[in-house]
């Protein structure tokens, strides 16, 4: 009888291809283990068989699933068959660890076959000396193009652009342009439009591929080109460029320098990566986590990156605790206050976080600004009032029944109305104020909003109770 755990097919049977992912979309653990075994055995042929036709994104996931010492070994065994694009799909920390273990010549050979934007992402992970050594081993034209991209600021369009594009003069005909593309081997792997330039490489216009193919061969490019093509400046922040693509549903755009000379093209696939990175950073920062933190980071690095905002949170919690200490006499006389106090703080904290999250995201996407700030503030205040009234009725009724006194229900109801209103106002005013001061609201809003809701919640509940009951 064959063992059910045995992966070897019965004699005479044809082995089915191993599945890369299971039904839930997760990496097949058996597949990962099989790749690891092939690496351990230095079986390059088996690795090529296992990884044949695997997409670079899936290959990136596989690399992250392997042990750290197996990752560079996989690349070395595959040699020229390894697609270095996969290294742009892994965490920054993983990519840096792999590149540290690889020979400079291996990195240079792998970078040569990449699109310029992918090559730049890998070169960014190297220190200056290693970067220079890799660039020195590249052909002159590729080296100059990559160095020009690296000279642009980080997180700019120049770092993200493709340096390969098709540009023609305006007097060419449609036929000439089509013949040029058919006869030229070194074309961009993906492109959606032809750019039109003058002798100084200044951008004059663009022609989409569909319009080009619909036009007659004798028609000149100037007759069919768009005189106002979509363009971005190479020094422009990548987040601003992403918003332009999102707002106007762009697929590609020309990248120009300050003199309107064409230097590259921005593609929608690059923008998708930018949008994902920016959203990821915003979510992490809202939680008080360093935007650069990755799952592959070490324990000590993660601990150090999270410590500062935990320390700030501790300080704000001490401020809230001092408010409670001010009313310790009232708490001693009425134990019910101590029981209900966390509910008020929790409700205020959650309400503040809701408003803050919406405000921070709206500021990041430029949906919230001077033009509509007061309208949004009024809206959030009304939401706070209505929610405060609703929960005052609900929790006030429950507290009255629980402790058999209507007065306590009225006290907690009034406190909830107060704290939910201040939570809404704090959740909108804090991000707006920080943004006005030039501080990233995603990074700094959380502790301040939490401290406001805690202090207001404790002070209003205990203060109203002290006055109401004359404690």
Coordinates of C-alpha atoms in Angstrom, one line a residue:
X1 CA 0.0 0.0 0.0
X2 CA 1.4 3.4 -0.9
X3 CA 1.9 6.0 1.8
X4 CA -0.7 8.9 1.3
X5 CA 2.1 11.4 2.1
X6 CA 4.4 10.0 -0.5
X7 CA 4.7 12.6 -3.3
X8 CA 6.3 10.1 -5.8
X9 CA 3.8 8.9 -8.4
X10 CA 3.1 5.2 -8.8
X11 CA 5.3 3.3 -11.4
X12 CA 4.0 3.9 -14.9
X13 CA 2.0 7.0 -13.9
X14 CA 2.6 10.4 -15.3
X15 CA 3.5 13.0 -12.7
X16 CA 1.2 16.0 -12.6
X17 CA 2.8 19.4 -12.6
X18 CA 3.3 20.8 -9.2
X19 CA 0.9 23.6 -8.3
X20 CA 2.5 26.9 -7.3
X21 CA -0.4 28.2 -5.2
X22 CA -3.2 26.4 -3.4
X23 CA -6.9 27.0 -3.7
X24 CA -6.8 29.9 -1.3
X25 CA -4.1 31.7 -3.3
X26 CA -1.3 30.9 -0.8
X27 CA 2.0 29.5 -1.8
X28 CA 2.0 25.7 -1.9
X29 CA 4.3 24.7 1.0
X30 CA 5.2 21.5 -0.9
X31 CA 6.3 23.5 -3.8
X32 CA 8.5 25.8 -1.7
X33 CA 10.0 22.8 0.1
X34 CA 10.8 21.2 -3.3
X35 CA 12.5 24.4 -4.5
X36 CA 14.5 24.5 -1.2
X37 CA 15.6 20.9 -1.7
X38 CA 16.8 21.6 -5.3
X39 CA 18.8 24.6 -4.0
X40 CA 20.3 22.4 -1.2
X41 CA 21.3 19.8 -3.9
X42 CA 22.6 22.5 -6.2
X43 CA 20.3 21.0 -8.9
X44 CA 20.1 23.9 -11.4
X45 CA 18.2 21.8 -14.0
X46 CA 15.5 21.0 -11.5
X47 CA 15.2 24.6 -10.5
X48 CA 14.7 25.7 -14.1
X49 CA 12.0 23.1 -14.5
X50 CA 10.2 24.2 -11.3
X51 CA 10.4 27.9 -12.1
X52 CA 9.7 27.8 -15.8
X53 CA 7.1 30.4 -16.8
X54 CA 6.7 31.6 -13.2
X55 CA 5.7 35.3 -13.2
X56 CA 8.2 37.7 -11.6
X57 CA 5.6 38.7 -8.9
X58 CA 5.1 35.0 -8.0
X59 CA 8.9 34.5 -8.0
X60 CA 9.2 37.4 -5.6
X61 CA 6.8 35.7 -3.2
X62 CA 8.7 32.5 -3.5
X63 CA 12.0 34.2 -2.7
X64 CA 10.5 35.7 0.5
X65 CA 9.3 32.3 1.5
X66 CA 12.8 30.8 1.3
X67 CA 15.4 30.9 4.0
X68 CA 17.8 33.9 3.9
X69 CA 20.8 31.8 2.9
X70 CA 18.8 30.0 0.1
X71 CA 17.8 33.3 -1.7
X72 CA 21.2 34.3 -3.2
X73 CA 22.0 30.7 -3.9
X74 CA 18.8 30.4 -6.0
X75 CA 19.9 33.3 -8.2
X76 CA 23.4 31.9 -8.6
X77 CA 22.1 28.5 -9.7
X78 CA 19.7 30.0 -12.2
X79 CA 22.3 32.3 -13.6
X80 CA 21.2 34.1 -16.8
X81 CA 17.7 32.4 -16.4
X82 CA 16.9 34.4 -13.3
X83 CA 14.7 37.4 -13.9
X84 CA 16.0 40.2 -11.8
X85 CA 12.6 41.9 -12.1
X86 CA 11.6 39.6 -9.3
X87 CA 13.8 41.5 -6.9
X88 CA 11.6 44.6 -7.3
X89 CA 8.7 42.5 -6.0
X90 CA 10.2 41.7 -2.6
X91 CA 10.6 43.7 0.6
X92 CA 13.3 46.3 0.6
X93 CA 15.1 44.5 3.5
X94 CA 15.1 41.2 1.6
X95 CA 16.4 42.8 -1.6
X96 CA 19.2 44.5 0.3
X97 CA 20.2 41.3 2.0
X98 CA 20.3 39.4 -1.3
X99 CA 22.3 42.1 -3.2
X100 CA 24.9 42.1 -0.4
X101 CA 25.5 38.4 -1.0
X102 CA 25.7 38.6 -4.8
X103 CA 28.8 39.4 -6.9
X104 CA 28.8 42.8 -8.5
X105 CA 29.2 41.2 -12.0
X106 CA 26.0 39.1 -11.3
X107 CA 24.0 42.2 -10.4
X108 CA 25.4 44.2 -13.4
X109 CA 24.4 41.3 -15.8
X110 CA 20.9 41.1 -14.3
X111 CA 20.3 44.9 -14.4
X112 CA 21.2 45.1 -18.1
X113 CA 18.1 43.2 -19.1
X114 CA 15.7 45.3 -17.0
X115 CA 13.5 48.2 -17.8
X116 CA 15.1 51.4 -16.5
X117 CA 12.6 52.0 -13.7
X118 CA 13.2 48.4 -12.4
X119 CA 17.0 48.8 -12.7
X120 CA 16.9 52.0 -10.7
X121 CA 14.9 50.3 -7.9
X122 CA 17.6 47.7 -7.6
X123 CA 20.5 50.2 -7.8
X124 CA 18.8 52.3 -5.1
X125 CA 19.3 49.4 -2.7
X126 CA 23.1 49.4 -3.1
X127 CA 25.5 51.6 -1.3
X128 CA 27.4 54.3 -3.3
X129 CA 30.5 52.2 -3.9
X130 CA 28.6 49.1 -5.1
X131 CA 26.3 51.2 -7.2
X132 CA 29.3 52.8 -9.0
X133 CA 30.9 49.4 -9.6
X134 CA 27.7 48.0 -11.1
X135 CA 27.3 51.1 -13.3
X136 CA 30.9 50.8 -14.5
X137 CA 30.2 47.4 -15.9
X138 CA 27.2 48.5 -18.0
X139 CA 27.4 49.8 -21.6
X140 CA 27.9 53.5 -21.9
X141 CA 24.4 54.4 -23.2
X142 CA 22.7 52.3 -20.4
X143 CA 25.0 53.7 -17.8
X144 CA 24.3 57.3 -18.7
X145 CA 20.5 56.7 -18.8
X146 CA 20.4 55.0 -15.4
X147 CA 22.7 57.6 -13.8
X148 CA 20.5 60.4 -15.1
X149 CA 17.5 58.7 -13.4
X150 CA 19.4 58.2 -10.2
X151 CA 20.3 61.9 -10.2
X152 CA 16.7 62.9 -9.8
X153 CA 15.3 63.2 -6.2
X154 CA 14.0 60.1 -4.4
X155 CA 10.2 59.4 -4.9
X156 CA 10.2 61.7 -8.1
X157 CA 8.9 60.9 -11.5
X158 CA 12.5 60.8 -12.8
X159 CA 13.1 57.7 -10.6
X160 CA 10.0 56.0 -11.8
X161 CA 10.1 56.7 -15.5
X162 CA 11.0 54.5 -18.4
X163 CA 14.0 55.9 -20.3
X164 CA 13.1 53.9 -23.4
X165 CA 10.4 55.5 -25.6
X166 CA 9.6 56.2 -29.2
X167 CA 9.9 59.7 -30.4
X168 CA 9.7 60.9 -34.0
X169 CA 9.8 64.3 -35.8
X170 CA 6.5 66.0 -36.8
X171 CA 7.2 65.8 -40.6
X172 CA 7.3 62.0 -40.6
X173 CA 4.4 60.2 -42.2
X174 CA 2.3 57.5 -40.5
X175 CA 3.9 55.0 -42.9
X176 CA 7.4 56.0 -42.0
X177 CA 6.6 55.7 -38.3
X178 CA 5.0 52.3 -38.6
X179 CA 8.0 51.0 -40.8
X180 CA 10.4 52.4 -38.2
X181 CA 8.8 50.5 -35.4
X182 CA 8.7 47.3 -37.5
X183 CA 12.3 47.5 -38.4
X184 CA 13.8 48.6 -35.1
X185 CA 14.7 45.9 -32.6
X186 CA 15.4 47.9 -29.5
X187 CA 11.9 49.2 -28.8
X188 CA 10.3 49.6 -25.4
X189 CA 8.7 46.3 -24.2
X190 CA 5.4 48.2 -23.6
X191 CA 4.2 51.5 -25.0
X192 CA 0.9 53.2 -25.8
X193 CA 1.8 56.3 -27.6
X194 CA 4.4 57.9 -29.9
X195 CA 5.9 61.2 -28.8
X196 CA 6.7 64.0 -31.2
X197 CA 9.8 66.1 -30.7
X198 CA 11.7 68.9 -32.3
X199 CA 15.5 68.7 -33.1
X200 CA 16.3 69.9 -29.5
X201 CA 14.2 67.0 -28.1
X202 CA 11.5 69.3 -26.8
X203 CA 8.1 67.7 -26.6
X204 CA 5.7 68.9 -29.3
X205 CA 2.9 66.4 -29.0
X206 CA 1.9 62.7 -28.9
X207 CA 0.0 60.2 -31.0
X208 CA -1.8 57.3 -29.4
X209 CA -1.2 53.9 -31.1
X210 CA -4.9 53.4 -31.9
X211 CA -5.0 56.8 -33.8
X212 CA -1.8 56.0 -35.6
X213 CA -3.1 52.7 -36.9
X214 CA -6.4 54.2 -38.0
X215 CA -4.6 56.9 -40.1
X216 CA -3.6 56.6 -43.8
X217 CA 0.1 56.0 -44.5
X218 CA 0.7 59.4 -46.3
X219 CA -0.7 61.4 -43.4
X220 CA 2.0 63.3 -41.5
X221 CA 2.4 62.9 -37.7
X222 CA 1.8 66.6 -37.2
X223 CA -1.7 66.3 -38.6
X224 CA -2.8 63.7 -36.2
X225 CA -0.8 64.5 -33.1
X226 CA -2.3 65.9 -29.8
X227 CA -0.7 69.3 -29.3
X228 CA -1.3 69.2 -25.6
X229 CA -0.1 65.7 -24.5
X230 CA -0.2 64.5 -21.0
X231 CA 3.1 65.3 -19.4
X232 CA 4.8 65.4 -16.0
X233 CA 8.0 67.0 -14.9
X234 CA 10.8 64.7 -13.9
X235 CA 11.4 66.4 -10.6
X236 CA 7.7 66.1 -9.7
X237 CA 6.8 64.0 -6.6
X238 CA 5.6 60.5 -7.6
X239 CA 2.5 60.9 -5.4
X240 CA 1.4 64.0 -7.3
X241 CA 1.9 62.1 -10.6
X242 CA -0.1 59.2 -9.3
X243 CA -3.0 61.6 -8.5
X244 CA -2.9 62.9 -12.1
X245 CA -3.1 59.4 -13.5
X246 CA -5.9 58.6 -11.1
X247 CA -7.9 61.8 -11.8
X248 CA -7.6 61.8 -15.6
X249 CA -7.5 58.0 -16.1
X250 CA -4.1 58.1 -17.8
X251 CA -2.4 55.0 -19.2
X252 CA 0.9 56.8 -20.0
X253 CA 2.4 60.3 -19.9
X254 CA 5.6 62.0 -21.2
X255 CA 8.2 62.9 -18.7
X256 CA 10.0 66.2 -19.4
X257 CA 12.8 68.2 -17.8
X258 CA 12.5 71.9 -16.8
X259 CA 13.2 72.9 -20.4
X260 CA 10.4 70.7 -21.7
X261 CA 12.9 68.2 -23.2
X262 CA 11.5 64.7 -23.4
X263 CA 13.5 62.5 -21.0
X264 CA 11.2 59.5 -20.4
X265 CA 7.7 58.0 -20.2
X266 CA 5.6 57.2 -17.2
X267 CA 3.5 54.0 -17.4
X268 CA 0.4 53.0 -15.5
X269 CA 2.0 49.9 -14.1
X270 CA 4.5 52.1 -12.3
X271 CA 1.7 54.3 -11.0
X272 CA -0.1 51.3 -9.5
X273 CA 3.1 50.5 -7.5
X274 CA 3.2 54.1 -6.3
X275 CA -0.4 54.1 -5.2
X276 CA 0.1 50.9 -3.3
X277 CA 3.2 52.2 -1.6
X278 CA 1.6 55.4 -0.6
X279 CA -1.5 53.7 0.8
X280 CA 0.7 51.2 2.7
X281 CA 2.7 54.1 4.2
X282 CA -0.4 56.0 5.2
X283 CA -1.9 52.9 6.9
X284 CA 1.3 52.2 8.8
X285 CA 1.8 55.8 9.9
X286 CA -1.8 56.0 11.2
X287 CA -1.0 53.2 13.5
X288 CA 2.2 54.8 14.7
X289 CA 4.4 52.4 12.6
X290 CA 7.4 53.5 10.6
X291 CA 6.4 53.6 6.9
X292 CA 9.6 51.8 6.0
X293 CA 8.9 48.8 8.3
X294 CA 8.5 45.5 6.5
X295 CA 7.6 42.0 7.7
X296 CA 11.1 40.8 6.9
X297 CA 12.7 43.4 9.3
X298 CA 14.6 42.2 12.4
X299 CA 13.2 42.2 15.9
X300 CA 15.5 45.0 17.1
X301 CA 14.8 47.2 14.1
X302 CA 11.1 46.8 14.5
X303 CA 11.3 47.4 18.2
X304 CA 13.3 50.6 17.7
X305 CA 11.0 51.9 15.0
X306 CA 7.8 51.4 17.1
X307 CA 9.2 52.7 20.4
X308 CA 9.0 56.5 19.8
X309 CA 5.2 56.7 19.3
X310 CA 4.6 54.2 22.1
X311 CA 6.6 56.6 24.3
X312 CA 4.5 59.5 23.1
X313 CA 1.3 57.5 23.8
X314 CA 2.5 56.7 27.3
X315 CA 3.0 60.4 28.0
X316 CA -0.5 61.3 26.8
X317 CA -1.9 58.5 28.8
X318 CA -0.2 59.9 31.9
X319 CA -1.9 63.2 31.2
X320 CA -5.3 61.5 31.0
X321 CA -4.5 59.6 34.2
X322 CA -3.8 62.9 36.0
X323 CA -7.4 64.0 35.2
X324 CA -8.7 60.8 36.9
X325 CA -6.5 61.5 40.0
X326 CA -8.1 64.9 40.3
X327 CA -11.5 63.2 40.8
X328 CA -10.3 60.3 43.0
X329 CA -12.5 61.4 45.8
X330 CA -15.6 61.1 43.6
X331 CA -14.6 57.7 42.4
X332 CA -14.1 56.5 46.0
X333 CA -17.7 57.6 46.9
X334 CA -19.3 56.0 43.8
X335 CA -17.7 52.8 42.5
X336 CA -20.1 52.9 39.5
X337 CA -18.0 55.8 38.1
X338 CA -15.0 53.6 37.9
X339 CA -17.0 50.9 36.1
X340 CA -18.5 53.2 33.5
X341 CA -15.4 55.4 33.0
X342 CA -13.6 53.1 30.5
X343 CA -16.8 53.0 28.3
X344 CA -16.8 56.8 27.9
X345 CA -13.0 56.8 27.0
X346 CA -13.4 53.9 24.6
X347 CA -16.3 55.5 22.8
X348 CA -14.5 58.8 22.4
X349 CA -11.3 57.1 21.2
X350 CA -13.1 55.1 18.5
X351 CA -15.1 58.1 17.3
X352 CA -12.0 60.3 17.1
X353 CA -10.1 57.6 15.2
X354 CA -13.0 57.3 12.7
X355 CA -12.9 61.0 11.9
X356 CA -9.1 61.2 12.0
X357 CA -8.8 58.3 9.5
X358 CA -11.2 60.0 7.0
X359 CA -9.5 63.4 7.4
X360 CA -5.9 62.1 7.0
X361 CA -6.9 60.1 3.9
X362 CA -8.7 63.1 2.4
X363 CA -5.7 65.3 3.0
X364 CA -3.4 62.8 1.4
X365 CA -5.5 62.6 -1.7
X366 CA -6.1 66.4 -1.8
X367 CA -9.8 66.0 -1.4
X368 CA -9.7 68.1 1.8
X369 CA -8.4 71.6 1.6
X370 CA -9.1 75.3 2.3
X371 CA -12.1 75.3 -0.1
X372 CA -14.1 72.7 1.7
X373 CA -12.5 72.5 5.2
X374 CA -15.3 74.3 7.1
X375 CA -18.0 72.3 5.3
X376 CA -16.3 69.1 6.4
X377 CA -15.8 70.4 9.9
X378 CA -19.5 71.2 10.2
X379 CA -20.4 67.8 8.9
X380 CA -18.2 65.9 11.3
X381 CA -19.5 68.1 14.2
X382 CA -23.1 67.2 13.3
X383 CA -22.2 63.5 13.1
X384 CA -20.6 63.8 16.5
X385 CA -23.8 65.4 17.9
X386 CA -26.1 62.8 16.4
X387 CA -24.0 59.9 17.5
X388 CA -23.6 61.4 20.9
X389 CA -27.4 61.8 21.3
X390 CA -28.1 58.2 20.0
X391 CA -25.5 56.6 22.3
X392 CA -26.5 58.9 25.3
X393 CA -30.0 57.4 25.0
X394 CA -28.8 53.8 24.6
X395 CA -26.0 53.8 27.3
X396 CA -27.9 56.1 29.6
X397 CA -30.9 53.7 29.7
X398 CA -28.6 50.7 30.2
X399 CA -26.7 52.4 33.1
X400 CA -30.0 53.5 34.7
X401 CA -31.2 49.9 34.7
X402 CA -27.9 48.4 35.7
X403 CA -27.3 50.6 38.7
X404 CA -31.0 51.3 39.4
X405 CA -30.6 55.1 39.3
X406 CA -31.8 57.5 36.6
X407 CA -29.4 60.2 37.6
X408 CA -26.3 58.0 36.7
X409 CA -27.9 57.4 33.3
X410 CA -28.3 61.1 32.7
X411 CA -24.7 61.8 33.8
X412 CA -23.2 59.3 31.4
X413 CA -25.5 60.4 28.6
X414 CA -24.4 64.0 29.0
X415 CA -20.7 62.9 29.1
X416 CA -21.1 60.8 25.9
X417 CA -22.7 63.7 24.0
X418 CA -19.7 65.9 25.1
X419 CA -16.9 63.5 24.3
X420 CA -18.3 62.4 20.9
X421 CA -18.6 66.0 19.8
X422 CA -15.0 66.8 20.9
X423 CA -13.8 63.5 19.4
X424 CA -15.3 64.5 16.0
X425 CA -13.8 68.0 16.3
X426 CA -10.4 66.7 17.4
X427 CA -10.3 64.1 14.7
X428 CA -10.7 66.8 12.0
X429 CA -8.9 69.8 13.6
X430 CA -5.7 67.9 14.6
X431 CA -4.9 66.6 11.1
X432 CA -5.8 70.0 9.6
X433 CA -3.6 71.8 12.0
X434 CA -0.6 69.5 11.6
X435 CA -0.9 69.7 7.8
X436 CA -1.0 73.5 8.0
X437 CA 2.2 73.3 10.1
X438 CA 3.9 71.1 7.5
X439 CA 3.9 68.0 9.7
X440 CA 2.6 64.7 8.1
X441 CA -0.8 64.2 9.8
X442 CA -0.7 60.5 9.2
X443 CA 2.4 60.2 11.4
X444 CA 1.4 62.5 14.3
X445 CA -2.4 62.7 14.6
X446 CA -3.0 59.5 16.5
X447 CA -1.5 60.3 19.9
X448 CA -2.9 63.8 20.0
X449 CA -6.5 62.7 19.0
X450 CA -6.3 59.9 21.6
X451 CA -5.1 62.2 24.4
X452 CA -7.9 64.8 23.6
X453 CA -10.7 62.2 23.7
X454 CA -9.3 60.6 26.9
X455 CA -8.9 63.9 28.7
X456 CA -12.2 65.3 27.6
X457 CA -14.0 62.0 28.3
X458 CA -12.6 61.5 31.8
X459 CA -13.0 65.2 32.7
X460 CA -16.6 65.5 31.4
X461 CA -17.8 62.3 32.9
X462 CA -16.2 62.7 36.3
X463 CA -16.8 66.5 36.4
X464 CA -20.5 66.2 35.5
X465 CA -20.9 63.3 38.1
X466 CA -19.2 65.4 40.8
X467 CA -21.4 68.4 40.1
X468 CA -24.6 66.3 39.7
X469 CA -24.2 64.2 42.9
X470 CA -22.5 66.9 44.9
X471 CA -19.6 64.6 45.8

